[in-house]
JSON list of C-alpha atoms and ligand atoms in Angstrom, two decimals:
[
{"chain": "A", "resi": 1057, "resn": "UNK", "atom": "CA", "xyz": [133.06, 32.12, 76.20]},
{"chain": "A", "resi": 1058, "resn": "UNK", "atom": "CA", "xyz": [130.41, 32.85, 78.73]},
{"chain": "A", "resi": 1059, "resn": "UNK", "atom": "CA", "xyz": [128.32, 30.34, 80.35]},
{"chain": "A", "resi": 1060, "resn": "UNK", "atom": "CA", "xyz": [125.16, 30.02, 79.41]},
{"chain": "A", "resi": 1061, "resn": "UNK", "atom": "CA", "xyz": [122.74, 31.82, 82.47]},
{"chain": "A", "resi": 1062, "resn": "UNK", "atom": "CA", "xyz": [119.79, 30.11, 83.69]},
{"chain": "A", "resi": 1063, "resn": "UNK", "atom": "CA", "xyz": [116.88, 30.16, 85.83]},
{"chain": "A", "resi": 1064, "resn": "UNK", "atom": "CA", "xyz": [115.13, 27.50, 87.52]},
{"chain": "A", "resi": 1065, "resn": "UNK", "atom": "CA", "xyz": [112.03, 26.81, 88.27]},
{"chain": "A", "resi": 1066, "resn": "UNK", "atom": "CA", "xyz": [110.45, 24.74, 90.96]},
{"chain": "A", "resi": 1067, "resn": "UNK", "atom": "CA", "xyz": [107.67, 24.31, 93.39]},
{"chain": "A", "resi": 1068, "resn": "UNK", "atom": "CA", "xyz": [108.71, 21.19, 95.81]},
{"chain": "A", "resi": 1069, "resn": "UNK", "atom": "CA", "xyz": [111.85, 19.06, 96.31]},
{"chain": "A", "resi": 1070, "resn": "UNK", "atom": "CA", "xyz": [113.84, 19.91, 93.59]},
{"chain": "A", "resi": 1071, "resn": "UNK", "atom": "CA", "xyz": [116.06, 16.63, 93.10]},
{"chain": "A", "resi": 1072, "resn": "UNK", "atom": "CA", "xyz": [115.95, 17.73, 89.67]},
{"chain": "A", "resi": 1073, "resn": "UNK", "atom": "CA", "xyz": [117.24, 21.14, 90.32]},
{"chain": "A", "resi": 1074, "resn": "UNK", "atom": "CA", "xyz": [120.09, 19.33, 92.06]},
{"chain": "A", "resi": 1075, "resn": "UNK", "atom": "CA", "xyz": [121.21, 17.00, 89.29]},
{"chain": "A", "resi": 1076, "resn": "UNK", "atom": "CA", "xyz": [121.84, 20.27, 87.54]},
{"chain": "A", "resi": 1077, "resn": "UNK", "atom": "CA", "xyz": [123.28, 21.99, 91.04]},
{"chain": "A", "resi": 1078, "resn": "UNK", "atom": "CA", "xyz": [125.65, 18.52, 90.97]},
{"chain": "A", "resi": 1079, "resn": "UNK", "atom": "CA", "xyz": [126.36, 18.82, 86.68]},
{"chain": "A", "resi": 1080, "resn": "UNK", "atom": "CA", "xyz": [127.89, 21.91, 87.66]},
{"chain": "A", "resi": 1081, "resn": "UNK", "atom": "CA", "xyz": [129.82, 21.60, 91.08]},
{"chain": "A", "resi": 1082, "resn": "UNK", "atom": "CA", "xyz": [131.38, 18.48, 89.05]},
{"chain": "A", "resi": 1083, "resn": "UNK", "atom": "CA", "xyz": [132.36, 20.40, 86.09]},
{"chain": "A", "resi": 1084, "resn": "UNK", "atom": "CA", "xyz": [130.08, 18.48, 83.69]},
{"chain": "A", "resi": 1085, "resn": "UNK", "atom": "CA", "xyz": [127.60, 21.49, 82.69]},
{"chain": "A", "resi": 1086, "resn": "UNK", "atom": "CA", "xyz": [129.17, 24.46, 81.11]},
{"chain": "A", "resi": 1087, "resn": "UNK", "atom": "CA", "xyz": [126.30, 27.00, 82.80]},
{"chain": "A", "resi": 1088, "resn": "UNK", "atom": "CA", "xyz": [125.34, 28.91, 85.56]},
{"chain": "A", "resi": 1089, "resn": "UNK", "atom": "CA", "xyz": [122.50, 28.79, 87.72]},
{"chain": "A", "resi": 1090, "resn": "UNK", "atom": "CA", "xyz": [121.73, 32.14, 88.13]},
{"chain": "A", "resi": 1091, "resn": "UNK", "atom": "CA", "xyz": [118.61, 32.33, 89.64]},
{"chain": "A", "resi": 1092, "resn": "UNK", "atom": "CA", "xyz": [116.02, 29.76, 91.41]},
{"chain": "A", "resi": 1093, "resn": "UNK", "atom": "CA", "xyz": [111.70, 30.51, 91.37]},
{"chain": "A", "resi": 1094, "resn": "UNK", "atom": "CA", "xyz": [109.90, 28.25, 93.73]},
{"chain": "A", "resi": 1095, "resn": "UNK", "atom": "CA", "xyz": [105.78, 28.83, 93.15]},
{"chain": "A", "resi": 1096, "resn": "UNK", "atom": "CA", "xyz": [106.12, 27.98, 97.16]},
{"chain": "A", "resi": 1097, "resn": "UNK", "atom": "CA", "xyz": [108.41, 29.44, 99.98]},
{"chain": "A", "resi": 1098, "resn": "UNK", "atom": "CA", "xyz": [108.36, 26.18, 101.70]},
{"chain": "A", "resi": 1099, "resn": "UNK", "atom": "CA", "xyz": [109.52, 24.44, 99.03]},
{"chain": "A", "resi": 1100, "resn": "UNK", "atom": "CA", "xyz": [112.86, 22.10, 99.86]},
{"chain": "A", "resi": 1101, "resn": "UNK", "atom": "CA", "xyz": [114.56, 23.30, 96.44]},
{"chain": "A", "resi": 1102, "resn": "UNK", "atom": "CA", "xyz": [115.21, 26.83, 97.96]},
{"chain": "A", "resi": 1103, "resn": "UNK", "atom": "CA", "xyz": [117.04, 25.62, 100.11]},
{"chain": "A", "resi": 1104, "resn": "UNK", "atom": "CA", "xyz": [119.06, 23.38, 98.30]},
{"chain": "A", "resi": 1105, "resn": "UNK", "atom": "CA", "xyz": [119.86, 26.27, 95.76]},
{"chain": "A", "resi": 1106, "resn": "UNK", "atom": "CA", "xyz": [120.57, 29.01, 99.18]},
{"chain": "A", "resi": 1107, "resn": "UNK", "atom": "CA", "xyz": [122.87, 26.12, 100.41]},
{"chain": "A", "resi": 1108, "resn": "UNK", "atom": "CA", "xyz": [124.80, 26.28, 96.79]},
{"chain": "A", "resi": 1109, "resn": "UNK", "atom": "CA", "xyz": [124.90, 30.18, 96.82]},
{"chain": "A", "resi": 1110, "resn": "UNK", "atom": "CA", "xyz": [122.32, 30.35, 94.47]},
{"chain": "A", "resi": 1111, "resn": "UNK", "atom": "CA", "xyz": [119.67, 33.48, 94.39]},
{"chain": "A", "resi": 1112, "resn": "UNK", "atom": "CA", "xyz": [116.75, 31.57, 95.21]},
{"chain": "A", "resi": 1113, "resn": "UNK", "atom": "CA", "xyz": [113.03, 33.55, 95.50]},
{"chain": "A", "resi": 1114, "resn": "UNK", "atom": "CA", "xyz": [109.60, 32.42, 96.42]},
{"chain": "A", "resi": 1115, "resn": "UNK", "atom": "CA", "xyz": [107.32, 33.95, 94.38]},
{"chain": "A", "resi": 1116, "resn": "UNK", "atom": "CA", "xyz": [104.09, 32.30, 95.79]},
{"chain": "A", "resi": 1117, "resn": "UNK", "atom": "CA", "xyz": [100.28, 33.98, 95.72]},
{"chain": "A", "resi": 1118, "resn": "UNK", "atom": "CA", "xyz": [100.73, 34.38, 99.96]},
{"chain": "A", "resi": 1119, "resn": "UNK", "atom": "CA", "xyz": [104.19, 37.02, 99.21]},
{"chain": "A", "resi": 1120, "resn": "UNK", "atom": "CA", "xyz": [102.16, 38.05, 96.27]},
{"chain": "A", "resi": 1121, "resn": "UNK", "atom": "CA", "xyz": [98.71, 37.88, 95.93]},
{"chain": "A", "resi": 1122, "resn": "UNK", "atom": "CA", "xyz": [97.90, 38.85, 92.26]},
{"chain": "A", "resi": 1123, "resn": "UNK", "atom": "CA", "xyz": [98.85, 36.83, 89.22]},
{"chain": "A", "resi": 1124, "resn": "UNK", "atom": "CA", "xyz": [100.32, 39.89, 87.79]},
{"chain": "A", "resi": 1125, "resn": "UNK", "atom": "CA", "xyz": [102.38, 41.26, 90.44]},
{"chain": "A", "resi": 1126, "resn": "UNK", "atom": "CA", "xyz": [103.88, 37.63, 90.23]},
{"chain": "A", "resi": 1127, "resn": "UNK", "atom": "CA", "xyz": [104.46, 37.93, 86.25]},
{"chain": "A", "resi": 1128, "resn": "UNK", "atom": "CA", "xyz": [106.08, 41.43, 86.53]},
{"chain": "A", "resi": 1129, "resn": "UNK", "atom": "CA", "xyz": [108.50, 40.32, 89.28]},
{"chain": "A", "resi": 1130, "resn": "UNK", "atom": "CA", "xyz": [109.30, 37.44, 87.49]},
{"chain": "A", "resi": 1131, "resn": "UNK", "atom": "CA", "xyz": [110.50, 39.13, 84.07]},
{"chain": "A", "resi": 1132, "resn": "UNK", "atom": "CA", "xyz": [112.26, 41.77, 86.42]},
{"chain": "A", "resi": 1133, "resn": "UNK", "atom": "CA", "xyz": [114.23, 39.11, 87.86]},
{"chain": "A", "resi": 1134, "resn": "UNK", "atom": "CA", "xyz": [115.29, 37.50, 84.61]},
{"chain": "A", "resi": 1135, "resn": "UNK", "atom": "CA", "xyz": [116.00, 40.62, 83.27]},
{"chain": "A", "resi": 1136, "resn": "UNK", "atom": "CA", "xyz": [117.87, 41.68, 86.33]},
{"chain": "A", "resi": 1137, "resn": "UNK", "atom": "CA", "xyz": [120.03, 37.92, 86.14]},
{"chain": "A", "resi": 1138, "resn": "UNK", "atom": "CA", "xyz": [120.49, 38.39, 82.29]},
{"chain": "A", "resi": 1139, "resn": "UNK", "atom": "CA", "xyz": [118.61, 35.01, 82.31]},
{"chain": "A", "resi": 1140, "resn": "UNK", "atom": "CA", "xyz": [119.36, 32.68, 78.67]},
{"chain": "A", "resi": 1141, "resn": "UNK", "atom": "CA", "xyz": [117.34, 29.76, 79.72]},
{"chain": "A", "resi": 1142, "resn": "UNK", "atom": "CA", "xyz": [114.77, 28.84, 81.88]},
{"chain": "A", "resi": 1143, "resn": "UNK", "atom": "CA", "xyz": [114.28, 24.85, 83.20]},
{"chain": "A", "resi": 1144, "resn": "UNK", "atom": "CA", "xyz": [110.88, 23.93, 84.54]},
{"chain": "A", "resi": 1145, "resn": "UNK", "atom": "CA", "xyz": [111.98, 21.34, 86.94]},
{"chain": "A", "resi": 1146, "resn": "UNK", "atom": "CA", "xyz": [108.74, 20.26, 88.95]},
{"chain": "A", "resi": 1147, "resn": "UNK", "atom": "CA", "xyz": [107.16, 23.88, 88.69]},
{"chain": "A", "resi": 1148, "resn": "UNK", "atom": "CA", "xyz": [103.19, 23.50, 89.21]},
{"chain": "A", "resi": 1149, "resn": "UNK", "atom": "CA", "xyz": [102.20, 27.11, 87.89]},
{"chain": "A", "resi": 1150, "resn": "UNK", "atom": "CA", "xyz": [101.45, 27.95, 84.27]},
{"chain": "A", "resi": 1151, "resn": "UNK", "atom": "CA", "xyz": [104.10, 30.70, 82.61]},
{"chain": "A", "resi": 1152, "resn": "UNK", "atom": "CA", "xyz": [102.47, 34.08, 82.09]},
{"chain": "A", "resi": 1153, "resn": "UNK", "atom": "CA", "xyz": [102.36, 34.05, 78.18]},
{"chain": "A", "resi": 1154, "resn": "UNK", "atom": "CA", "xyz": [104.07, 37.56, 78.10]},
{"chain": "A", "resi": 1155, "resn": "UNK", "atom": "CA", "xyz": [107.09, 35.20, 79.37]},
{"chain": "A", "resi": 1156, "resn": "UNK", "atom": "CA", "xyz": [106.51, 32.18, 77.19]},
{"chain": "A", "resi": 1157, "resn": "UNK", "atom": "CA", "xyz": [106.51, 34.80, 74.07]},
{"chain": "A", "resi": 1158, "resn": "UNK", "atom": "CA", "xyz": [109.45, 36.71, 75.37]},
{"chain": "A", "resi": 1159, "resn": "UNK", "atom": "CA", "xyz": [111.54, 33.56, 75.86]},
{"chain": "A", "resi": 1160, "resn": "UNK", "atom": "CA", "xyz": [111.08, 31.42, 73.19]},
{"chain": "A", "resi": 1161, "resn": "UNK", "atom": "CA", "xyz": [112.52, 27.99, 72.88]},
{"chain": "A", "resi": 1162, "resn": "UNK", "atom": "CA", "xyz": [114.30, 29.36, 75.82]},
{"chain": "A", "resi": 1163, "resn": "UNK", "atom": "CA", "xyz": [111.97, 27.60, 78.26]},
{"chain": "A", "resi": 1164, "resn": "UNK", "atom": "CA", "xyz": [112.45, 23.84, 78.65]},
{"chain": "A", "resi": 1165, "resn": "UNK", "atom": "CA", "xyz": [110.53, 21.58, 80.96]},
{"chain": "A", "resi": 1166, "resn": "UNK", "atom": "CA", "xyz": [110.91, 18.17, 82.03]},
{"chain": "A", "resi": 1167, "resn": "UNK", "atom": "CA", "xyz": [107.91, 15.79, 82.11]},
{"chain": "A", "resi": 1168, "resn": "UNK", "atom": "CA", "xyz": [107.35, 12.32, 83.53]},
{"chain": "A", "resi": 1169, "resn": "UNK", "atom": "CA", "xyz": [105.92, 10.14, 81.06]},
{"chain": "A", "resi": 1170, "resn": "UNK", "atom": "CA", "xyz": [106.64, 9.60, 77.50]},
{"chain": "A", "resi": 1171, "resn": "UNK", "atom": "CA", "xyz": [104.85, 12.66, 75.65]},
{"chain": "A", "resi": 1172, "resn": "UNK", "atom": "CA", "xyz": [101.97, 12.28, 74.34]},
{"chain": "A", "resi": 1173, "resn": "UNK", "atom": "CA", "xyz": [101.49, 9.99, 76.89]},
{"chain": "A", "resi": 1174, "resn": "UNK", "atom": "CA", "xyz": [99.80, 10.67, 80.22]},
{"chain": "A", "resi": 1175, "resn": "UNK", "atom": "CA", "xyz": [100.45, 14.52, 79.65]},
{"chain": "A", "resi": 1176, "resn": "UNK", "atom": "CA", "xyz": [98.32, 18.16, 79.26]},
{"chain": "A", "resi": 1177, "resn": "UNK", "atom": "CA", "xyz": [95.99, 19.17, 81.28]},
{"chain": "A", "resi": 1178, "resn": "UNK", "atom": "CA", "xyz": [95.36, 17.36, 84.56]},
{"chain": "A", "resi": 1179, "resn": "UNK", "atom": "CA", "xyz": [98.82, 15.31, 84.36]},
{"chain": "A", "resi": 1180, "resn": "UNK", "atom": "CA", "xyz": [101.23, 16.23, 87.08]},
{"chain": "A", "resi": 1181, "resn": "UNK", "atom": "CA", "xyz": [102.76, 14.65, 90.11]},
{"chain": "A", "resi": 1182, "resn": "UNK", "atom": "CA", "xyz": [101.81, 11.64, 90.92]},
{"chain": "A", "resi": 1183, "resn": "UNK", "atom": "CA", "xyz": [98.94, 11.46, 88.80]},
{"chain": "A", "resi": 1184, "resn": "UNK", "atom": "CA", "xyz": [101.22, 10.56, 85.62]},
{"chain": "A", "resi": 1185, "resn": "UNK", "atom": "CA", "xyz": [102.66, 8.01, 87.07]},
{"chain": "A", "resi": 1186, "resn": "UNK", "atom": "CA", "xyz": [98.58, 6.62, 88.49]},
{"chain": "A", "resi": 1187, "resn": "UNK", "atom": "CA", "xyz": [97.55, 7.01, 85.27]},
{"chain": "A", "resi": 1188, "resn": "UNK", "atom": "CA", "xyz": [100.41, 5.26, 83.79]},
{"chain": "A", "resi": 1189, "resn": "UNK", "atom": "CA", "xyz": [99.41, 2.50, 86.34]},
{"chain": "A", "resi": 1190, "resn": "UNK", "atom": "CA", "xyz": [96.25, 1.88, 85.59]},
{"chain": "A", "resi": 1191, "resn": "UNK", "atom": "CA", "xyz": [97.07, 1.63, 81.96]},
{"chain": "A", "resi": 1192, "resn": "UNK", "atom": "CA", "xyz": [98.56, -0.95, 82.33]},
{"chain": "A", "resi": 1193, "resn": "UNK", "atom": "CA", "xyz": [101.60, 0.70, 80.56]},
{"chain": "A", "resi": 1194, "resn": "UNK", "atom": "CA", "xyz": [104.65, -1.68, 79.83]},
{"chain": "A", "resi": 1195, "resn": "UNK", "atom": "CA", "xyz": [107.41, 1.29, 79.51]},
{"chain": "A", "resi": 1196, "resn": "UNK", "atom": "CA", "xyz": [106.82, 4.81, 80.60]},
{"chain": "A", "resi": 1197, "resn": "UNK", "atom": "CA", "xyz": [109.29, 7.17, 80.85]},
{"chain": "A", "resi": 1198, "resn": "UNK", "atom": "CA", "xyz": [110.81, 11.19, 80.78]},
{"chain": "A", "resi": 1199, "resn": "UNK", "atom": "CA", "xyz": [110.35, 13.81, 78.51]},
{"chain": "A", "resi": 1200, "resn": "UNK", "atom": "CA", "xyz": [112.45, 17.03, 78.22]},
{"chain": "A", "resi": 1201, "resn": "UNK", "atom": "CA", "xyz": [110.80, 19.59, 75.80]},
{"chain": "A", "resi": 1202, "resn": "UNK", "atom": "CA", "xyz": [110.38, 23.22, 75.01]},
{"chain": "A", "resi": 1203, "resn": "UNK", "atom": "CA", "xyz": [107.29, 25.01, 76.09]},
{"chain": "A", "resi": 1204, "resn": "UNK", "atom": "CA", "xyz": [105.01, 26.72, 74.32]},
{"chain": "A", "resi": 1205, "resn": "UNK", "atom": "CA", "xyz": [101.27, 28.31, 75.01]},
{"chain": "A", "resi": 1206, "resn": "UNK", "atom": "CA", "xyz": [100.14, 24.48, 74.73]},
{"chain": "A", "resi": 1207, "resn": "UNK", "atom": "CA", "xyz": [100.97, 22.48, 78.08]},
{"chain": "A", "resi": 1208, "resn": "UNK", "atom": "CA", "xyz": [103.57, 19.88, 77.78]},
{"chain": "A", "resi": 1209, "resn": "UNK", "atom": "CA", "xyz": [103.11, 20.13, 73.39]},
{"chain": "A", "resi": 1210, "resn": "UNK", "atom": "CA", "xyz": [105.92, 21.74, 72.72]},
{"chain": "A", "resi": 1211, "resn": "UNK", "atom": "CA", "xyz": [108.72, 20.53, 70.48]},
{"chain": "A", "resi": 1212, "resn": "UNK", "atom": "CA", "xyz": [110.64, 17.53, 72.09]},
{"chain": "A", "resi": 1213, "resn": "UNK", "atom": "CA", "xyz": [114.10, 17.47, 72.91]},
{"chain": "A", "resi": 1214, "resn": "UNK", "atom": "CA", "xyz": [114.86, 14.22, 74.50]},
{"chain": "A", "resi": 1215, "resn": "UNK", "atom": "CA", "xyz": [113.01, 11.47, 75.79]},
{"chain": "A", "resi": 1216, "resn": "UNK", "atom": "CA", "xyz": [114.08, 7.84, 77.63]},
{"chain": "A", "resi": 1217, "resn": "UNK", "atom": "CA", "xyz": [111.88, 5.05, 78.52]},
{"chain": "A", "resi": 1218, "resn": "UNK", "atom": "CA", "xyz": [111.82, 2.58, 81.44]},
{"chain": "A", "resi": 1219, "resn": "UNK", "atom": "CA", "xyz": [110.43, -0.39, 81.42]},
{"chain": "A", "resi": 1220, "resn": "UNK", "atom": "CA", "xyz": [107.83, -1.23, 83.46]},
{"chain": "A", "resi": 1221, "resn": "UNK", "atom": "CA", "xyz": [107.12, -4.79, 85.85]},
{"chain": "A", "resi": 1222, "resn": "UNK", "atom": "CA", "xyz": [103.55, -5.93, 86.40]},
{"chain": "A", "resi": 1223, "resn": "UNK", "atom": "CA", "xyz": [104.52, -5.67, 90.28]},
{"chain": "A", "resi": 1224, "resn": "UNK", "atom": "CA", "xyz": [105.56, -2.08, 90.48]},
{"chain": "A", "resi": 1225, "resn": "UNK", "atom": "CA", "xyz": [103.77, 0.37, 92.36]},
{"chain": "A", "resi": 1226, "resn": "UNK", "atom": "CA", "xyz": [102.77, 4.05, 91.19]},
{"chain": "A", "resi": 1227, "resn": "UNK", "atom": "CA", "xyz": [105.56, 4.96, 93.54]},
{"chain": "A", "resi": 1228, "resn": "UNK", "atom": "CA", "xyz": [107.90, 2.85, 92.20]},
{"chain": "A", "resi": 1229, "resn": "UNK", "atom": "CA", "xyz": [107.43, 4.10, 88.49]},
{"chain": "A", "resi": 1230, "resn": "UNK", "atom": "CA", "xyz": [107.75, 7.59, 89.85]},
{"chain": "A", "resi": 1231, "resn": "UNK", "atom": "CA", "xyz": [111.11, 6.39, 91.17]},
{"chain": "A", "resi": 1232, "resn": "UNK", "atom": "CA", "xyz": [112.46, 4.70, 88.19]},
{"chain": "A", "resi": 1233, "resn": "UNK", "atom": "CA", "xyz": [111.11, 7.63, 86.03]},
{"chain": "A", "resi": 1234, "resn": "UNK", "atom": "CA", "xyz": [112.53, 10.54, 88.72]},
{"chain": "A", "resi": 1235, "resn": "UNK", "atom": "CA", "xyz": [115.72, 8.21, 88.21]},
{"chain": "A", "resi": 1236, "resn": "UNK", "atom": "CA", "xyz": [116.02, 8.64, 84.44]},
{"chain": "A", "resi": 1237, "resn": "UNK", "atom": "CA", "xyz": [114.96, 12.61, 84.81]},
{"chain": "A", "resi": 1238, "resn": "UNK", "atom": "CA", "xyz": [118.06, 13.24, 86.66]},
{"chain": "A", "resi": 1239, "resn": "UNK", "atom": "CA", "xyz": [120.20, 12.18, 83.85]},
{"chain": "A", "resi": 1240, "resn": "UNK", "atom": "CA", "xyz": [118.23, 13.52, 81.17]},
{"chain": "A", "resi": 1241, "resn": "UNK", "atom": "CA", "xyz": [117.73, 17.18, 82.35]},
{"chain": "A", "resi": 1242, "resn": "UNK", "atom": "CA", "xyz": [121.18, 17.28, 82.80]},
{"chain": "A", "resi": 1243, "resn": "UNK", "atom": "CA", "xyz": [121.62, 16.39, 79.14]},
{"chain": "A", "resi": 1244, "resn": "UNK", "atom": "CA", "xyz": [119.29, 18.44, 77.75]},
{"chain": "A", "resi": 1245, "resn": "UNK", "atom": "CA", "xyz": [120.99, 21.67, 79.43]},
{"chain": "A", "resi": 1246, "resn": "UNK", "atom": "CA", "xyz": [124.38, 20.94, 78.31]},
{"chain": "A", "resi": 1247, "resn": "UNK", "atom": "CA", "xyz": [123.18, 20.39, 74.47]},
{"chain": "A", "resi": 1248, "resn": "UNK", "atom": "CA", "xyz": [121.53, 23.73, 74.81]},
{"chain": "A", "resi": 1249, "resn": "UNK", "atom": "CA", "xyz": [124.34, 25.11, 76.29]},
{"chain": "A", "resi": 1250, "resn": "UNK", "atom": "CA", "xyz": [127.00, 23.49, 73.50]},
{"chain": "A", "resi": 1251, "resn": "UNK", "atom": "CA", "xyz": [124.28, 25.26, 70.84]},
{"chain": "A", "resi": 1252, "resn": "UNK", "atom": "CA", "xyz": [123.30, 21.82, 69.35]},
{"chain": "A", "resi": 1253, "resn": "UNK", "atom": "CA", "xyz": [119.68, 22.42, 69.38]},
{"chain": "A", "resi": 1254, "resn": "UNK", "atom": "CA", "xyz": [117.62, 23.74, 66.11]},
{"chain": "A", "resi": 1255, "resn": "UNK", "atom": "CA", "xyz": [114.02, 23.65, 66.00]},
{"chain": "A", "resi": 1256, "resn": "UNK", "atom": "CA", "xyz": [112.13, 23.18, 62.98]},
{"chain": "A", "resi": 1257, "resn": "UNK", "atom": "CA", "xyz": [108.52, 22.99, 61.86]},
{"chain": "A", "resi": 1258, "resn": "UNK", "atom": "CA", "xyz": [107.89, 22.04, 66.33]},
{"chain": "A", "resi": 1259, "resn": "UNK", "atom": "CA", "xyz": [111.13, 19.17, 66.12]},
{"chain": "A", "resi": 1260, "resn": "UNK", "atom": "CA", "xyz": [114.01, 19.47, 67.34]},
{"chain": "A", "resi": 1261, "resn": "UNK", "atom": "CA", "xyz": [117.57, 18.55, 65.31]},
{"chain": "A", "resi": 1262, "resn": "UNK", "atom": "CA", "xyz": [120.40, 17.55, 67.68]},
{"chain": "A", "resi": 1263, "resn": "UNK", "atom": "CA", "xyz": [123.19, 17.99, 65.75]},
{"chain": "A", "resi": 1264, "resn": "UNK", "atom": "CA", "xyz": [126.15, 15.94, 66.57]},
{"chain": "A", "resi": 1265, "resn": "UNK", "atom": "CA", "xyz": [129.17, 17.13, 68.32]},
{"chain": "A", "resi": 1266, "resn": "UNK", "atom": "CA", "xyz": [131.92, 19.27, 67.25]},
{"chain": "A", "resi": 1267, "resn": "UNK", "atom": "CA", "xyz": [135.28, 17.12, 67.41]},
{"chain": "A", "resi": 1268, "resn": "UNK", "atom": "CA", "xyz": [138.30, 19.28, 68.31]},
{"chain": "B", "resi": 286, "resn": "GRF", "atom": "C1", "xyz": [109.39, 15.52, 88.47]},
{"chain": "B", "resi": 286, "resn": "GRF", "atom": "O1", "xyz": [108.84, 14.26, 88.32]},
{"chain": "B", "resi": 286, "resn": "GRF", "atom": "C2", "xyz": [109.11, 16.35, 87.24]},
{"chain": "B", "resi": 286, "resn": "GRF", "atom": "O2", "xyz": [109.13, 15.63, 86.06]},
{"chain": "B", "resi": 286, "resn": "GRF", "atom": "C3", "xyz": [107.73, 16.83, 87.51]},
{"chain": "B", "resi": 286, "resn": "GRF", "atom": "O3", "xyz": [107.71, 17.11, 88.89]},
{"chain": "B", "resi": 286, "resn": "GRF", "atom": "C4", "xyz": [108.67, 16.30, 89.56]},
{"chain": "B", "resi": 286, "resn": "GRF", "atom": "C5", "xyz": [109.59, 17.22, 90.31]},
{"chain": "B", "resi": 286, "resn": "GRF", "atom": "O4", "xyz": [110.47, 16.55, 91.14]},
{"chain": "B", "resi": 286, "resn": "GRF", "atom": "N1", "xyz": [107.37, 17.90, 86.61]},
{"chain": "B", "resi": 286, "resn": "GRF", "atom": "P1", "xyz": [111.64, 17.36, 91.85]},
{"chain": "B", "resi": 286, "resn": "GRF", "atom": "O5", "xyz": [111.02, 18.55, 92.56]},
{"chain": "B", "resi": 286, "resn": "GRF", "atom": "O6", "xyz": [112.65, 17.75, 90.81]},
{"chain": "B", "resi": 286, "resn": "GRF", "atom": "O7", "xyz": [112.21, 16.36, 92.83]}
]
């Protein structure tokens, strides 16, 4: 059977790209990565992905200034890498809703907190894990889910918590949280990739595995 083909998406360090570069150099993700878009050529993920062989593009507003030279060069790269999944791994720039439409629940994206918590509009980067902070939160957490038009309300696929010591620092949730994304991404991929995902009515069944 043919591995599953997918695309990500980043716009900074990618550590989360890597946990899936590392799932498949050690034989524990049944996919390719086809293809990597960084929002930013000077983001560390491209090279991590041109250091793995990986096609790996900046498409960022300096290479191409207008929103819809970067939306048609996008599809024409999927199309052009036969892409079957796209993972949002720490991508800051909103999917042109041509793409959302033409790919759905074929776009996943990972998101640090526990959705509905400390996510939509305004909560990225380190202002998830601030706002977790000053809530005073006692577990926070990762959230892999399928996007749609809405940002970060699309149907969950898997979600893990951490807990949370009076003592720790917005820094050091964003560790412990960036700690659990690595394993979860990962996990989400290969039950997409094993066809165990269904999604009804905006939830998602995980149906167990098939024993051989
Ligand atoms: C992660 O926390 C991810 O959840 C968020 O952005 C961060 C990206 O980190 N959307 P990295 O680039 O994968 O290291």
């Amino acid at each position: 059977m043919s591995r599953l083909r997918i695309a990500v998406f980043i716009s900074g360090g990618g550590s989360n790209l890597q946990a899936l570069i590392d799932g498949v150099n050690n034989n524990t993700l049944p996919i390719e990565i086809a293809l990597i878009i960084s929002s930013r050529s000077d983001a560390y993920g491209l090279i991590r992905g041109k250091e793995n062989g990986i096609k790996s593009i900046a498409l960022d507003k300096k290479a191409l200034p207008s929103q819809v030279e970067v939306k048609t060069e996008m599809l024409r790269l999927l199309e052009e890498e036969n892409i079957d999944l796209i993972v949002l791994a720490g991508y800051l720039q909103l999917i042109p809703k041509e793409i959302i439409a033409k790919y759905t629940n074929r776009i996943i994206n990972i998101h640090p907190s526990l959705i509905p918590s400390f996510s939509g509009k305004g909560y990225y980067g380190e202002r998830v894990h601030e706002a977790a902070y000053n809530r005073g939160v006692k577990l926070s957490g990762a959230t892999v889910h399928f996007v749609n038009e809405e940002m970060d309300a699309g149907p969950i696929i898997l979600q893990q918590a951490v807990d949370i010591d009076y003592t720790d620092t917005p820094k050091e949730i964003q560790e412990k949280v960036l700690c659990l994304e690595h394993k979860l991404l990962p996990m989400a991929v290969k039950l997409i990739a094993e066809g165990r995902l269904r999604v009804v009515n905006n939830r998602v069944e995980i149906k167990s595995e098939v024993q051989s």
